[in-house]
Amino acid sequence: MGGSVKKESKSTPKGFFVTGTDTGVGKTVVSALLLKFLQAKGLKPCGMKPVETGCGREGRLLVPSDGFFLKEISGANENIDLITPFRFHHPLAPLAAGRIEGGRVEPGKIFAAFNYLRKKYDAVVAEGIGGLLVPLNENYSVLDMAREMGLPVIVVARPGLGTINHTLLTVNYAIGKGLEVAGVVINHSGRPEENLAENTNPEMINELCPVPLIGTVPHLPELSAQSLEDCAKKLFDSKGYFV
Ligand SMILES: Nc1ncnc2c1ncn2[C@@H]1O[C@H](COP(=O)(O)OP(=O)(O)OP(=O)(O)O)[C@@H](O)[C@H]1O
Ligand SMILES: [Mg+2]
């Protein structure tokens, strides 16, 4: 934790909902950066990955790697059932995985956990699954969950060719559906290619997007607590966002 005095700046939200233009774009890494940012402000946040698919099996247990990573970064002594209430083995959208595995995402159970964590912690950073229109059950999507949580949304985007379209679609659709979008983070999940698209995309997104480009996360050689903390400082504090 970054400091003993608990202080909440007026502009610091009660958390964030982290979505992406797609799966694998860096939502978990950016969620961890947001947790580190909130900790550096003297707050005690908790991460959450309400629904996770592609979970490994350990005996009869399904192990959610994102859920455990966010729990570890939060330093939260909580049962994983609260951090990731719904877990599926198949690496599919939850609706599809649930049909194969005989399970169904029940929003009521997610919100029982969310409301508990929200009361107990200063902030909750909730990671979505895939992009906004991923179906959690037959009539409830990631977007519905984000709206019900009422947290400002961060959109994580890829750096390369194609990202302008994916980012504008996601941001404009979210706003059109009534979500509060705080901004976009471009994340280098792979090594930078330094090609023309990667070099020009930040400026294009900043110009065309109705919300700010918060910054670009470099490819980090290691994803340790310390390197995430250092990166979070540069990404958020130097830009003045949420400070
Ligand atoms: N900035 C970064 N530096 C180094 N590695 C990264 C970075 N961002 C992401 N990665 C790596 O890229 C992969 C995908 O990132 P991450 O798991 O955060 O994506 P995601 O959007 O959360 O994926 P999912 O849709 O499966 O939840 C992971 O192996 C992660 O460790
Ligand atoms: Mg993830």
PDB file of C-alpha atoms and ligand atoms in Angstrom:
ATOM      1  CA  MET A   1       0.000   0.000   0.000  1.00  0.00           C
ATOM      2  CA  GLY A   2       1.259   3.438  -0.854  1.00  0.00           C
ATOM      3  CA  GLY A   3       0.879   5.408   2.384  1.00  0.00           C
ATOM      4  CA  SER A   4      -0.776   5.119   5.753  1.00  0.00           C
ATOM      5  CA  VAL A   5      -3.141   8.067   5.457  1.00  0.00           C
ATOM      6  CA  LYS A   6      -6.351   7.140   3.707  1.00  0.00           C
ATOM      7  CA  LYS A   7      -7.385  10.056   1.601  1.00  0.00           C
ATOM      8  CA  GLU A   8      -9.854  10.153  -1.227  1.00  0.00           C
ATOM      9  CA  SER A   9      -9.532  12.954  -3.731  1.00  0.00           C
ATOM     10  CA  LYS A  10     -12.856  14.334  -4.906  1.00  0.00           C
ATOM     11  CA  SER A  11     -12.182  13.276  -8.456  1.00  0.00           C
ATOM     12  CA  THR A  12     -11.172   9.680  -7.708  1.00  0.00           C
ATOM     13  CA  PRO A  13     -14.005   7.368  -8.721  1.00  0.00           C
ATOM     14  CA  LYS A  14     -15.150   4.431  -6.603  1.00  0.00           C
ATOM     15  CA  GLY A  15     -13.384   2.207  -9.079  1.00  0.00           C
ATOM     16  CA  PHE A  16     -13.321   1.388 -12.757  1.00  0.00           C
ATOM     17  CA  PHE A  17     -14.781  -1.103 -15.180  1.00  0.00           C
ATOM     18  CA  VAL A  18     -12.093  -2.271 -17.587  1.00  0.00           C
ATOM     19  CA  THR A  19     -13.177  -3.472 -20.978  1.00  0.00           C
ATOM     20  CA  GLY A  20     -11.305  -3.915 -24.236  1.00  0.00           C
ATOM     21  CA  THR A  21     -11.730  -3.819 -27.953  1.00  0.00           C
ATOM     22  CA  ASP A  22     -11.209  -7.594 -27.907  1.00  0.00           C
ATOM     23  CA  THR A  23      -9.925 -10.480 -25.861  1.00  0.00           C
ATOM     24  CA  GLY A  24      -6.203 -10.572 -25.033  1.00  0.00           C
ATOM     25  CA  VAL A  25      -5.650  -6.815 -25.401  1.00  0.00           C
ATOM     26  CA  GLY A  26      -4.345  -6.263 -21.864  1.00  0.00           C
ATOM     27  CA  LYS A  27      -7.412  -5.755 -19.668  1.00  0.00           C
ATOM     28  CA  THR A  28      -5.871  -7.658 -16.775  1.00  0.00           C
ATOM     29  CA  VAL A  29      -2.617  -5.709 -16.992  1.00  0.00           C
ATOM     30  CA  VAL A  30      -4.451  -2.366 -17.143  1.00  0.00           C
ATOM     31  CA  SER A  31      -6.722  -3.445 -14.243  1.00  0.00           C
ATOM     32  CA  ALA A  32      -3.571  -4.179 -12.235  1.00  0.00           C
ATOM     33  CA  LEU A  33      -2.171  -0.744 -13.171  1.00  0.00           C
ATOM     34  CA  LEU A  34      -5.393   0.903 -11.957  1.00  0.00           C
ATOM     35  CA  LEU A  35      -5.177  -1.016  -8.675  1.00  0.00           C
ATOM     36  CA  LYS A  36      -1.585   0.184  -8.254  1.00  0.00           C
ATOM     37  CA  PHE A  37      -2.605   3.745  -9.091  1.00  0.00           C
ATOM     38  CA  LEU A  38      -5.377   3.699  -6.465  1.00  0.00           C
ATOM     39  CA  GLN A  39      -3.029   2.149  -3.887  1.00  0.00           C
ATOM     40  CA  ALA A  40      -0.470   4.892  -4.533  1.00  0.00           C
ATOM     41  CA  LYS A  41      -3.181   7.400  -3.631  1.00  0.00           C
ATOM     42  CA  GLY A  42      -3.497   5.745  -0.218  1.00  0.00           C
ATOM     43  CA  LEU A  43      -6.691   3.869  -1.068  1.00  0.00           C
ATOM     44  CA  LYS A  44      -7.481   0.213  -0.537  1.00  0.00           C
ATOM     45  CA  PRO A  45      -9.004  -1.106  -3.757  1.00  0.00           C
ATOM     46  CA  CYS A  46     -10.051  -4.639  -4.652  1.00  0.00           C
ATOM     47  CA  GLY A  47      -9.908  -6.234  -8.081  1.00  0.00           C
ATOM     48  CA  MET A  48     -12.705  -8.358  -9.478  1.00  0.00           C
ATOM     49  CA  LYS A  49     -13.095 -10.531 -12.566  1.00  0.00           C
ATOM     50  CA  PRO A  50     -16.735 -11.453 -12.148  1.00  0.00           C
ATOM     51  CA  VAL A  51     -16.825 -14.007 -14.970  1.00  0.00           C
ATOM     52  CA  GLU A  52     -13.817 -15.924 -16.276  1.00  0.00           C
ATOM     53  CA  THR A  53     -13.652 -18.658 -18.905  1.00  0.00           C
ATOM     54  CA  GLY A  54     -10.712 -20.791 -19.958  1.00  0.00           C
ATOM     55  CA  CYS A  55     -10.071 -21.680 -16.295  1.00  0.00           C
ATOM     56  CA  GLY A  56      -7.678 -24.549 -15.636  1.00  0.00           C
ATOM     57  CA  ARG A  57      -8.845 -27.492 -13.543  1.00  0.00           C
ATOM     58  CA  GLU A  58      -7.301 -28.477 -10.225  1.00  0.00           C
ATOM     59  CA  GLY A  59      -9.253 -31.509  -9.172  1.00  0.00           C
ATOM     60  CA  ARG A  60     -12.855 -30.340  -9.069  1.00  0.00           C
ATOM     61  CA  LEU A  61     -11.858 -26.679  -8.764  1.00  0.00           C
ATOM     62  CA  LEU A  62     -11.800 -24.254 -11.675  1.00  0.00           C
ATOM     63  CA  VAL A  63      -8.860 -21.877 -11.272  1.00  0.00           C
ATOM     64  CA  PRO A  64      -9.355 -18.337 -12.651  1.00  0.00           C
ATOM     65  CA  SER A  65      -5.890 -16.935 -13.450  1.00  0.00           C
ATOM     66  CA  ASP A  66      -7.076 -13.330 -13.963  1.00  0.00           C
ATOM     67  CA  GLY A  67      -9.104 -13.456 -10.738  1.00  0.00           C
ATOM     68  CA  PHE A  68      -6.115 -14.731  -8.747  1.00  0.00           C
ATOM     69  CA  PHE A  69      -3.755 -12.177 -10.311  1.00  0.00           C
ATOM     70  CA  LEU A  70      -6.076  -9.273  -9.442  1.00  0.00           C
ATOM     71  CA  LYS A  71      -6.573 -10.657  -5.927  1.00  0.00           C
ATOM     72  CA  GLU A  72      -2.799 -10.831  -5.462  1.00  0.00           C
ATOM     73  CA  ILE A  73      -2.204  -7.296  -6.783  1.00  0.00           C
ATOM     74  CA  SER A  74      -5.020  -6.002  -4.548  1.00  0.00           C
ATOM     75  CA  GLY A  75      -3.516  -7.750  -1.522  1.00  0.00           C
ATOM     76  CA  ALA A  76      -7.119  -8.598  -0.676  1.00  0.00           C
ATOM     77  CA  ASN A  77      -7.731 -11.464   1.687  1.00  0.00           C
ATOM     78  CA  GLU A  78     -10.964 -12.511   0.009  1.00  0.00           C
ATOM     79  CA  ASN A  79     -12.347 -15.816  -1.107  1.00  0.00           C
ATOM     80  CA  ILE A  80     -11.895 -16.253  -4.858  1.00  0.00           C
ATOM     81  CA  ASP A  81     -15.651 -16.976  -5.065  1.00  0.00           C
ATOM     82  CA  LEU A  82     -16.234 -13.276  -4.370  1.00  0.00           C
ATOM     83  CA  ILE A  83     -13.605 -12.041  -6.811  1.00  0.00           C
ATOM     84  CA  THR A  84     -14.606 -14.439  -9.605  1.00  0.00           C
ATOM     85  CA  PRO A  85     -18.053 -15.821  -8.811  1.00  0.00           C
ATOM     86  CA  PHE A  86     -18.515 -17.452 -12.248  1.00  0.00           C
ATOM     87  CA  ARG A  87     -15.862 -19.693 -13.752  1.00  0.00           C
ATOM     88  CA  PHE A  88     -15.939 -21.938 -16.808  1.00  0.00           C
ATOM     89  CA  HIS A  89     -13.362 -24.279 -18.248  1.00  0.00           C
ATOM     90  CA  HIS A  90     -13.869 -23.797 -21.983  1.00  0.00           C
ATOM     91  CA  PRO A  91     -12.180 -20.726 -23.505  1.00  0.00           C
ATOM     92  CA  LEU A  92     -15.436 -19.400 -24.944  1.00  0.00           C
ATOM     93  CA  ALA A  93     -17.936 -16.638 -24.324  1.00  0.00           C
ATOM     94  CA  PRO A  94     -19.656 -17.417 -21.001  1.00  0.00           C
ATOM     95  CA  LEU A  95     -23.007 -18.164 -22.678  1.00  0.00           C
ATOM     96  CA  ALA A  96     -21.358 -20.729 -24.959  1.00  0.00           C
ATOM     97  CA  ALA A  97     -19.193 -22.237 -22.192  1.00  0.00           C
ATOM     98  CA  GLY A  98     -22.189 -22.396 -19.862  1.00  0.00           C
ATOM     99  CA  ARG A  99     -24.220 -24.323 -22.416  1.00  0.00           C
ATOM    100  CA  ILE A 100     -21.502 -26.948 -22.735  1.00  0.00           C
ATOM    101  CA  GLU A 101     -20.804 -27.147 -19.007  1.00  0.00           C
ATOM    102  CA  GLY A 102     -24.339 -26.842 -17.723  1.00  0.00           C
ATOM    103  CA  GLY A 103     -23.869 -23.513 -15.938  1.00  0.00           C
ATOM    104  CA  ARG A 104     -25.450 -20.093 -16.279  1.00  0.00           C
ATOM    105  CA  VAL A 105     -24.237 -16.663 -15.212  1.00  0.00           C
ATOM    106  CA  GLU A 106     -26.683 -15.193 -12.706  1.00  0.00           C
ATOM    107  CA  PRO A 107     -26.236 -11.407 -12.395  1.00  0.00           C
ATOM    108  CA  GLY A 108     -27.702 -11.497  -8.866  1.00  0.00           C
ATOM    109  CA  LYS A 109     -24.724 -13.521  -7.622  1.00  0.00           C
ATOM    110  CA  ILE A 110     -22.250 -11.127  -9.289  1.00  0.00           C
ATOM    111  CA  PHE A 111     -23.909  -8.141  -7.638  1.00  0.00           C
ATOM    112  CA  ALA A 112     -24.054  -9.751  -4.208  1.00  0.00           C
ATOM    113  CA  ALA A 113     -20.245 -10.090  -4.425  1.00  0.00           C
ATOM    114  CA  PHE A 114     -19.739  -6.659  -6.029  1.00  0.00           C
ATOM    115  CA  ASN A 115     -21.833  -4.858  -3.407  1.00  0.00           C
ATOM    116  CA  TYR A 116     -20.010  -6.654  -0.599  1.00  0.00           C
ATOM    117  CA  LEU A 117     -16.583  -5.673  -2.002  1.00  0.00           C
ATOM    118  CA  ARG A 118     -17.709  -2.144  -2.755  1.00  0.00           C
ATOM    119  CA  LYS A 119     -18.755  -1.582   0.851  1.00  0.00           C
ATOM    120  CA  LYS A 120     -15.605  -3.148   2.266  1.00  0.00           C
ATOM    121  CA  TYR A 121     -13.044  -1.462  -0.020  1.00  0.00           C
ATOM    122  CA  ASP A 122     -12.420   2.098  -1.133  1.00  0.00           C
ATOM    123  CA  ALA A 123     -12.772   1.117  -4.778  1.00  0.00           C
ATOM    124  CA  VAL A 124     -13.451  -1.888  -6.994  1.00  0.00           C
ATOM    125  CA  VAL A 125     -11.650  -2.420 -10.295  1.00  0.00           C
ATOM    126  CA  ALA A 126     -13.761  -4.867 -12.300  1.00  0.00           C
ATOM    127  CA  GLU A 127     -12.388  -6.530 -15.408  1.00  0.00           C
ATOM    128  CA  GLY A 128     -14.837  -7.492 -18.134  1.00  0.00           C
ATOM    129  CA  ILE A 129     -14.510 -10.478 -20.396  1.00  0.00           C
ATOM    130  CA  GLY A 130     -13.614 -10.087 -24.053  1.00  0.00           C
ATOM    131  CA  GLY A 131     -15.378  -6.976 -25.398  1.00  0.00           C
ATOM    132  CA  LEU A 132     -18.628  -5.207 -24.515  1.00  0.00           C
ATOM    133  CA  LEU A 133     -21.073  -7.371 -26.438  1.00  0.00           C
ATOM    134  CA  VAL A 134     -19.841 -10.705 -25.132  1.00  0.00           C
ATOM    135  CA  PRO A 135     -22.914 -12.587 -23.873  1.00  0.00           C
ATOM    136  CA  LEU A 136     -22.824 -13.611 -20.217  1.00  0.00           C
ATOM    137  CA  ASN A 137     -26.166 -15.352 -20.514  1.00  0.00           C
ATOM    138  CA  GLU A 138     -28.857 -15.329 -23.201  1.00  0.00           C
ATOM    139  CA  ASN A 139     -30.081 -11.834 -22.327  1.00  0.00           C
ATOM    140  CA  TYR A 140     -27.256 -10.234 -20.362  1.00  0.00           C
ATOM    141  CA  SER A 141     -24.000  -8.929 -21.853  1.00  0.00           C
ATOM    142  CA  VAL A 142     -20.770  -7.467 -20.501  1.00  0.00           C
ATOM    143  CA  LEU A 143     -22.209  -4.057 -21.369  1.00  0.00           C
ATOM    144  CA  ASP A 144     -25.268  -4.736 -19.180  1.00  0.00           C
ATOM    145  CA  MET A 145     -22.982  -5.727 -16.305  1.00  0.00           C
ATOM    146  CA  ALA A 146     -20.846  -2.592 -16.762  1.00  0.00           C
ATOM    147  CA  ARG A 147     -23.930  -0.370 -16.794  1.00  0.00           C
ATOM    148  CA  GLU A 148     -25.340  -1.990 -13.674  1.00  0.00           C
ATOM    149  CA  MET A 149     -22.020  -1.539 -11.852  1.00  0.00           C
ATOM    150  CA  GLY A 150     -22.122   2.155 -12.661  1.00  0.00           C
ATOM    151  CA  LEU A 151     -18.331   2.521 -12.715  1.00  0.00           C
ATOM    152  CA  PRO A 152     -16.482   4.690 -15.235  1.00  0.00           C
ATOM    153  CA  VAL A 153     -15.308   2.525 -18.105  1.00  0.00           C
ATOM    154  CA  ILE A 154     -11.742   2.246 -19.366  1.00  0.00           C
ATOM    155  CA  VAL A 155     -11.337   0.856 -22.886  1.00  0.00           C
ATOM    156  CA  VAL A 156      -8.095  -1.027 -23.533  1.00  0.00           C
ATOM    157  CA  ALA A 157      -7.015  -1.062 -27.180  1.00  0.00           C
ATOM    158  CA  ARG A 158      -4.353  -2.723 -29.273  1.00  0.00           C
ATOM    159  CA  PRO A 159      -1.611  -0.499 -30.691  1.00  0.00           C
ATOM    160  CA  GLY A 160      -1.531  -1.776 -34.293  1.00  0.00           C
ATOM    161  CA  LEU A 161      -3.411  -1.652 -37.553  1.00  0.00           C
ATOM    162  CA  GLY A 162      -7.197  -1.980 -37.111  1.00  0.00           C
ATOM    163  CA  THR A 163      -7.344  -0.430 -33.684  1.00  0.00           C
ATOM    164  CA  ILE A 164      -8.875   2.902 -34.754  1.00  0.00           C
ATOM    165  CA  ASN A 165     -12.001   1.145 -35.993  1.00  0.00           C
ATOM    166  CA  HIS A 166     -12.265  -1.212 -33.005  1.00  0.00           C
ATOM    167  CA  THR A 167     -11.678   1.589 -30.518  1.00  0.00           C
ATOM    168  CA  LEU A 168     -14.167   4.020 -32.054  1.00  0.00           C
ATOM    169  CA  LEU A 169     -16.798   1.283 -32.347  1.00  0.00           C
ATOM    170  CA  THR A 170     -16.387   0.309 -28.699  1.00  0.00           C
ATOM    171  CA  VAL A 171     -16.257   3.829 -27.268  1.00  0.00           C
ATOM    172  CA  ASN A 172     -19.115   5.241 -29.340  1.00  0.00           C
ATOM    173  CA  TYR A 173     -21.328   2.220 -28.764  1.00  0.00           C
ATOM    174  CA  ALA A 174     -20.696   2.364 -25.016  1.00  0.00           C
ATOM    175  CA  ILE A 175     -21.530   6.062 -24.866  1.00  0.00           C
ATOM    176  CA  GLY A 176     -24.628   5.517 -27.004  1.00  0.00           C
ATOM    177  CA  LYS A 177     -25.791   2.876 -24.539  1.00  0.00           C
ATOM    178  CA  GLY A 178     -25.390   5.246 -21.618  1.00  0.00           C
ATOM    179  CA  LEU A 179     -22.042   4.175 -20.169  1.00  0.00           C
ATOM    180  CA  GLU A 180     -19.643   6.748 -18.775  1.00  0.00           C
ATOM    181  CA  VAL A 181     -16.369   6.163 -20.615  1.00  0.00           C
ATOM    182  CA  ALA A 182     -13.388   7.628 -18.765  1.00  0.00           C
ATOM    183  CA  GLY A 183     -10.872   7.068 -21.537  1.00  0.00           C
ATOM    184  CA  VAL A 184      -8.811   4.768 -23.713  1.00  0.00           C
ATOM    185  CA  VAL A 185      -5.533   3.053 -22.857  1.00  0.00           C
ATOM    186  CA  ILE A 186      -3.401   1.656 -25.685  1.00  0.00           C
ATOM    187  CA  ASN A 187      -1.512  -1.378 -24.454  1.00  0.00           C
ATOM    188  CA  HIS A 188       1.510  -3.121 -25.954  1.00  0.00           C
ATOM    189  CA  SER A 189       0.907  -6.729 -24.991  1.00  0.00           C
ATOM    190  CA  GLY A 190       3.691  -7.631 -27.419  1.00  0.00           C
ATOM    191  CA  ARG A 191       6.935  -5.902 -28.239  1.00  0.00           C
ATOM    192  CA  PRO A 192       6.379  -2.608 -30.086  1.00  0.00           C
ATOM    193  CA  GLU A 193       6.689  -3.008 -33.834  1.00  0.00           C
ATOM    194  CA  GLU A 194       7.326   0.692 -34.353  1.00  0.00           C
ATOM    195  CA  ASN A 195       5.510   0.550 -37.677  1.00  0.00           C
ATOM    196  CA  LEU A 196       3.580   3.402 -39.233  1.00  0.00           C
ATOM    197  CA  ALA A 197       0.225   2.282 -37.793  1.00  0.00           C
ATOM    198  CA  GLU A 198       1.577   1.954 -34.237  1.00  0.00           C
ATOM    199  CA  ASN A 199       3.278   5.312 -34.469  1.00  0.00           C
ATOM    200  CA  THR A 200       0.281   7.224 -35.805  1.00  0.00           C
ATOM    201  CA  ASN A 201      -2.587   5.465 -33.966  1.00  0.00           C
ATOM    202  CA  PRO A 202      -2.300   7.312 -30.618  1.00  0.00           C
ATOM    203  CA  GLU A 203      -2.661  10.683 -32.329  1.00  0.00           C
ATOM    204  CA  MET A 204      -5.524   9.467 -34.531  1.00  0.00           C
ATOM    205  CA  ILE A 205      -7.410   7.972 -31.589  1.00  0.00           C
ATOM    206  CA  ASN A 206      -6.885  11.098 -29.532  1.00  0.00           C
ATOM    207  CA  GLU A 207      -8.238  13.225 -32.363  1.00  0.00           C
ATOM    208  CA  LEU A 208     -11.227  11.084 -33.323  1.00  0.00           C
ATOM    209  CA  CYS A 209     -12.345   9.644 -30.000  1.00  0.00           C
ATOM    210  CA  PRO A 210     -14.909  11.535 -27.901  1.00  0.00           C
ATOM    211  CA  VAL A 211     -12.987  10.574 -24.728  1.00  0.00           C
ATOM    212  CA  PRO A 212      -9.334  11.156 -23.829  1.00  0.00           C
ATOM    213  CA  LEU A 213      -6.513   8.825 -24.695  1.00  0.00           C
ATOM    214  CA  ILE A 214      -5.205   8.305 -21.168  1.00  0.00           C
ATOM    215  CA  GLY A 215      -1.903   6.952 -22.364  1.00  0.00           C
ATOM    216  CA  THR A 216       0.065   4.091 -23.834  1.00  0.00           C
ATOM    217  CA  VAL A 217       1.353   1.185 -21.758  1.00  0.00           C
ATOM    218  CA  PRO A 218       4.724  -0.041 -23.014  1.00  0.00           C
ATOM    219  CA  HIS A 219       5.564  -3.727 -23.248  1.00  0.00           C
ATOM    220  CA  LEU A 220       6.832  -4.490 -19.750  1.00  0.00           C
ATOM    221  CA  PRO A 221       9.727  -6.963 -19.499  1.00  0.00           C
ATOM    222  CA  GLU A 222       8.171  -8.336 -16.297  1.00  0.00           C
ATOM    223  CA  LEU A 223       4.756  -7.956 -14.723  1.00  0.00           C
ATOM    224  CA  SER A 224       5.925  -7.683 -11.112  1.00  0.00           C
ATOM    225  CA  ALA A 225       4.142  -5.580  -8.487  1.00  0.00           C
ATOM    226  CA  GLN A 226       7.040  -3.088  -8.638  1.00  0.00           C
ATOM    227  CA  SER A 227       7.120  -2.690 -12.419  1.00  0.00           C
ATOM    228  CA  LEU A 228       3.321  -2.263 -12.480  1.00  0.00           C
ATOM    229  CA  GLU A 229       3.553   0.371  -9.743  1.00  0.00           C
ATOM    230  CA  ASP A 230       6.251   2.289 -11.639  1.00  0.00           C
ATOM    231  CA  CYS A 231       4.282   2.089 -14.882  1.00  0.00           C
ATOM    232  CA  ALA A 232       1.037   3.219 -13.178  1.00  0.00           C
ATOM    233  CA  LYS A 233       2.780   6.310 -11.825  1.00  0.00           C
ATOM    234  CA  LYS A 234       3.928   7.328 -15.277  1.00  0.00           C
ATOM    235  CA  LEU A 235       0.664   6.472 -16.995  1.00  0.00           C
ATOM    236  CA  PHE A 236      -1.808   8.196 -14.718  1.00  0.00           C
ATOM    237  CA  ASP A 237      -0.094  10.711 -12.469  1.00  0.00           C
ATOM    238  CA  SER A 238       2.069  12.432 -15.058  1.00  0.00           C
ATOM    239  CA  LYS A 239      -0.973  12.974 -17.284  1.00  0.00           C
ATOM    240  CA  GLY A 240      -3.070  14.264 -14.442  1.00  0.00           C
ATOM    241  CA  TYR A 241      -5.908  11.849 -15.113  1.00  0.00           C
ATOM    242  CA  PHE A 242      -7.968  10.906 -12.047  1.00  0.00           C
ATOM    243  CA  VAL A 243      -5.427  12.635  -9.806  1.00  0.00           C
TER     244      VAL A 243
HETATM  245  N1  LIG B   1       2.090  -4.118 -21.240  1.00  0.00           N
HETATM  246  C1  LIG B   1       2.398  -5.407 -21.245  1.00  0.00           C
HETATM  247  N2  LIG B   1       3.663  -5.820 -21.100  1.00  0.00           N
HETATM  248  C2  LIG B   1       3.977  -7.140 -21.127  1.00  0.00           C
HETATM  249  N3  LIG B   1       3.093  -8.133 -21.289  1.00  0.00           N
HETATM  250  C3  LIG B   1       1.803  -7.783 -21.447  1.00  0.00           C
HETATM  251  C4  LIG B   1       1.394  -6.415 -21.422  1.00  0.00           C
HETATM  252  N4  LIG B   1       0.052  -6.370 -21.606  1.00  0.00           N
HETATM  253  C5  LIG B   1      -0.355  -7.637 -21.720  1.00  0.00           C
HETATM  254  N5  LIG B   1       0.691  -8.495 -21.635  1.00  0.00           N
HETATM  255  C6  LIG B   1       0.614  -9.956 -21.769  1.00  0.00           C
HETATM  256  O1  LIG B   1      -0.244 -10.233 -22.873  1.00  0.00           O
HETATM  257  C7  LIG B   1      -1.183 -11.234 -22.552  1.00  0.00           C
HETATM  258  C8  LIG B   1      -2.611 -10.675 -22.632  1.00  0.00           C
HETATM  259  O2  LIG B   1      -2.770  -9.661 -21.649  1.00  0.00           O
HETATM  260  P1  LIG B   1      -3.990  -9.667 -20.633  1.00  0.00           P
HETATM  261  O3  LIG B   1      -4.105 -11.017 -19.996  1.00  0.00           O
HETATM  262  O4  LIG B   1      -3.857  -8.509 -19.722  1.00  0.00           O
HETATM  263  O5  LIG B   1      -5.186  -9.462 -21.676  1.00  0.00           O
HETATM  264  P2  LIG B   1      -6.734  -9.520 -21.373  1.00  0.00           P
HETATM  265  O6  LIG B   1      -7.399  -8.519 -22.238  1.00  0.00           O
HETATM  266  O7  LIG B   1      -6.956  -9.401 -19.921  1.00  0.00           O
HETATM  267  O8  LIG B   1      -7.090 -10.997 -21.862  1.00  0.00           O
HETATM  268  P3  LIG B   1      -8.438 -11.822 -21.541  1.00  0.00           P
HETATM  269  O9  LIG B   1      -9.417 -11.409 -22.594  1.00  0.00           O
HETATM  270  O10 LIG B   1      -7.981 -13.262 -21.689  1.00  0.00           O
HETATM  271  O11 LIG B   1      -8.881 -11.496 -20.153  1.00  0.00           O
HETATM  272  C9  LIG B   1      -0.799 -11.751 -21.177  1.00  0.00           C
HETATM  273  O12 LIG B   1       0.055 -12.850 -21.316  1.00  0.00           O
HETATM  274  C10 LIG B   1      -0.053 -10.591 -20.552  1.00  0.00           C
HETATM  275  O13 LIG B   1       0.845 -11.017 -19.591  1.00  0.00           O
HETATM  276 MG    MG B   2      -7.828 -10.758 -18.627  1.00  0.00          MG
END
